[in-house]
Every structure is written in C-alpha cells, then in structure tokens.
Amino acid sequence: MKTMATHIKRIGKNDRQAQSQHTNAWEVMRPFVHFGIKATAAIAHTLIWIVKHIPKPDNQRQEKSRNNKIIKI
C-alpha cells in the first residue's frame, strides 16, 4: 500500500529550488516605490492648486469696495 506523502521536507534543510528567485529586494519593490512617488507628487500638486485657488477674505472686501464707488459729475 502506497502512502500519499512521498516527499518529506525536513525542517532546517533549505531546498534551493523552493526559495524565491528574486533575492534583490530593490528589483522587486522598484515599481511600487515608483508608483508611490508619482502618486504622492500628483496629490501634492492637486493640494497646492486647491490652496492657491481658495479666495482670500481680503480680496472679497477689496472687490466690493471697488464696485461701490460712485463718481459724481
């Protein structure tokens, strides 16, 4: 009678074929780091644009005072 487990792996005996082919972490993580930097830059540019285009309270007061001038002839 045959047993189902024909391959026995012993603890502490590392098999070179079972290990990952990528031993350099930078090569594996480089696309993710690149995407993270680009995404952070896009968010930063968007936030800067939003902050620059928020109307300031002083500008509204000046615009109202300019429009309310009456010139008498």
C-alpha atoms as one frame of an Amber mdcrd trajectory, in Angstrom:
protein
   0.000   0.000   0.000   1.433   3.408  -1.038   1.296   6.439   1.193   0.155
   9.813  -0.140   3.139  11.751   1.184   6.056  10.680  -0.945   8.088  13.857
  -0.489   9.235  14.626   3.031  10.663  18.071   3.725  12.800  18.308   6.808
  12.812  21.430   8.955  16.112  23.259   8.823  17.117  21.741   5.489  16.538
  24.518   2.959  15.928  23.491  -0.588  17.489  25.985  -3.039  14.736  25.466
  -5.618  11.992  26.320  -3.144  13.477  29.733  -2.382  12.375  32.841  -4.226
  14.138  33.682  -7.461  14.292  37.380  -6.544  16.920  37.918  -3.930  17.323
  41.646  -4.575  14.506  43.458  -2.753  15.036  46.699  -4.711  14.287  44.976
  -8.030  11.053  43.607  -6.629   9.881  46.797  -4.880  11.035  49.327  -7.508
   7.713  49.529  -9.438   5.779  50.025  -6.207   8.165  52.717  -4.977   7.976
  54.461  -8.355   4.168  54.387  -8.271   4.132  55.682  -4.683   6.358  58.634
  -5.548   4.280  59.546  -8.610   1.012  59.235  -6.680   2.351  61.390  -3.837
   3.508  64.027  -6.328   0.086  64.072  -8.009  -1.678  64.513  -4.660   0.748
  67.266  -3.640   0.234  69.186  -6.900  -3.540  68.895  -6.514  -3.467  70.176
  -2.931  -1.200  73.090  -3.882  -3.561  74.030  -6.732  -6.572  73.909  -4.390
  -4.870  76.067  -1.762  -3.749  78.631  -4.353  -7.280  78.979  -5.740  -9.078
  79.438  -2.427 -10.331  83.036  -2.361  -8.847  85.113   0.420 -11.166  87.161
   2.667  -9.239  90.387   1.929  -9.832  90.053  -1.809 -13.628  89.965  -1.370
 -13.605  93.158   0.697 -11.498  94.989  -1.882 -13.702  93.855  -4.761 -16.840
  95.091  -3.003 -15.312  98.461  -2.234 -14.189  98.894  -5.870 -17.655  98.167
  -7.244 -19.439 100.544  -4.858 -17.602 103.688  -5.909 -19.868 106.462  -7.139
 -18.484 109.110  -9.404 -20.394 112.430  -9.300 -20.186 114.693 -12.294
